[in-house]
mmCIF file of C-alpha atoms and ligand atoms in Angstrom:
data_model
loop_
_atom_site.group_PDB
_atom_site.id
_atom_site.type_symbol
_atom_site.label_atom_id
_atom_site.label_comp_id
_atom_site.label_asym_id
_atom_site.label_seq_id
_atom_site.Cartn_x
_atom_site.Cartn_y
_atom_site.Cartn_z
ATOM 1 C CA MET A 117 0.241 -0.221 -0.294
ATOM 2 C CA ALA A 118 1.260 3.328 -0.804
ATOM 3 C CA LYS A 119 2.816 5.858 2.221
ATOM 4 C CA TYR A 120 2.043 9.487 2.255
ATOM 5 C CA VAL A 121 3.839 11.689 5.180
ATOM 6 C CA CYS A 122 4.143 14.985 6.900
ATOM 7 C CA VAL A 123 4.546 16.816 10.223
ATOM 8 C CA ASN A 124 2.244 19.202 11.853
ATOM 9 C CA GLN A 125 5.149 21.588 12.579
ATOM 10 C CA GLU A 126 2.449 23.751 14.678
ATOM 11 C CA THR A 127 2.874 20.554 17.073
ATOM 12 C CA CYS A 128 6.672 19.624 16.650
ATOM 13 C CA ILE A 129 8.342 20.323 19.370
ATOM 14 C CA SER A 130 12.167 19.725 17.808
ATOM 15 C CA CYS A 131 13.442 16.976 20.026
ATOM 16 C CA GLY A 132 15.320 14.978 17.007
ATOM 17 C CA SER A 133 13.826 11.862 17.360
ATOM 18 C CA CYS A 134 12.297 10.755 13.709
ATOM 19 C CA GLY A 135 15.154 12.484 12.055
ATOM 20 C CA ALA A 136 17.330 9.727 14.055
ATOM 21 C CA ILE A 137 15.392 7.303 13.249
ATOM 22 C CA ALA A 138 14.672 7.775 9.302
ATOM 23 C CA PRO A 139 16.828 10.539 8.401
ATOM 24 C CA GLU A 140 16.061 10.032 4.679
ATOM 25 C CA VAL A 141 12.712 11.075 4.989
ATOM 26 C CA PHE A 142 13.184 13.471 7.607
ATOM 27 C CA ASP A 143 15.287 16.595 7.890
ATOM 28 C CA TYR A 144 15.175 19.988 10.327
ATOM 29 C CA ASP A 145 14.552 23.333 8.963
ATOM 30 C CA ASP A 146 16.720 26.404 10.365
ATOM 31 C CA SER A 147 14.070 26.497 13.433
ATOM 32 C CA GLY A 148 14.496 23.590 14.365
ATOM 33 C CA LEU A 149 11.491 22.087 13.404
ATOM 34 C CA ALA A 150 11.511 18.664 11.423
ATOM 35 C CA TYR A 151 9.654 18.650 8.066
ATOM 36 C CA VAL A 152 9.816 15.864 5.488
ATOM 37 C CA HIS A 153 12.511 16.361 3.015
ATOM 38 C CA LEU A 154 11.096 14.452 0.380
ATOM 39 C CA ASP A 155 8.678 16.718 -0.634
ATOM 40 C CA GLY A 156 9.347 19.828 1.634
ATOM 41 C CA ASN A 157 6.686 18.598 3.672
ATOM 42 C CA GLU A 158 3.747 19.113 1.441
ATOM 43 C CA GLY A 159 2.644 15.105 2.059
ATOM 44 C CA ARG A 160 1.918 14.761 -1.990
ATOM 45 C CA SER A 161 5.540 12.051 -2.174
ATOM 46 C CA GLU A 162 4.906 8.313 -1.913
ATOM 47 C CA VAL A 163 7.907 7.198 0.808
ATOM 48 C CA PRO A 164 9.940 4.521 -1.120
ATOM 49 C CA GLU A 165 8.436 0.842 0.438
ATOM 50 C CA ASP A 166 11.982 0.689 2.045
ATOM 51 C CA LEU A 167 11.440 3.230 4.422
ATOM 52 C CA HIS A 168 7.823 2.906 5.325
ATOM 53 C CA ASP A 169 8.554 0.904 8.378
ATOM 54 C CA ASP A 170 11.044 3.639 9.475
ATOM 55 C CA VAL A 171 8.098 6.314 9.238
ATOM 56 C CA ASP A 172 6.119 4.354 11.018
ATOM 57 C CA ASP A 173 8.314 4.074 13.506
ATOM 58 C CA ALA A 174 9.159 7.750 13.562
ATOM 59 C CA CYS A 175 5.195 7.827 14.001
ATOM 60 C CA GLU A 176 5.089 5.889 16.872
ATOM 61 C CA GLU A 177 8.141 7.064 18.579
ATOM 62 C CA CYS A 178 6.825 11.097 18.100
ATOM 63 C CA PRO A 179 6.205 12.401 21.488
ATOM 64 C CA THR A 180 3.359 15.115 20.258
ATOM 65 C CA ASP A 181 1.811 12.553 17.625
ATOM 66 C CA SER A 182 2.826 15.463 14.733
ATOM 67 C CA ILE A 183 3.679 13.259 12.112
ATOM 68 C CA LYS A 184 0.620 12.287 9.840
ATOM 69 C CA THR A 185 0.817 9.182 7.521
ATOM 70 C CA SER A 186 -1.759 8.123 5.087
ATOM 71 C CA ASP A 187 -1.869 5.997 2.094
ATOM 72 C CA GLU A 188 -3.276 8.798 -0.225
ATOM 73 C CA PRO A 189 -1.975 12.004 -0.465
ATOM 74 C CA ILE A 190 -2.249 14.581 2.022
ATOM 75 C CA LEU A 191 -1.488 17.380 0.096
ATOM 76 C CA VAL A 192 -0.736 20.089 3.020
ATOM 77 C CA PRO A 193 -1.607 24.273 1.818
ATOM 78 C CA LYS A 194 1.460 25.878 1.074
ATOM 79 C CA ASP A 195 1.518 29.115 3.889
HETATM 80 FE FE1 SF4 B 349 9.300 16.936 15.585
HETATM 81 FE FE2 SF4 B 349 7.541 14.506 16.375
HETATM 82 FE FE3 SF4 B 349 9.595 14.763 14.949
HETATM 83 FE FE4 SF4 B 349 9.783 15.047 17.559
HETATM 84 S S1 SF4 B 349 9.721 13.387 16.191
HETATM 85 S S2 SF4 B 349 11.447 16.537 16.125
HETATM 86 S S3 SF4 B 349 8.123 15.775 17.783
HETATM 87 S S4 SF4 B 349 7.722 15.129 14.595
#
């Protein structure tokens, strides 16, 4: 099944967990907030299959439930 992911930067506390678990997917902006660097955190790029487990682990470990996954594009609106 396809997987899409994005980070809610409104609730991210910059703990660093997701980037440690899945550095191929998550990075941090200048403020230290996580984002999905596959697609600039827009939730529109399919996560490569070999990274699905890492994304699920990062999602489970996020202390603020800021990582959203879906089997369809999430399409986060740009500011
Ligand atoms: Fe932010 Fe959650 Fe990633 Fe921590 S694990 S940096 S709170 S998105």
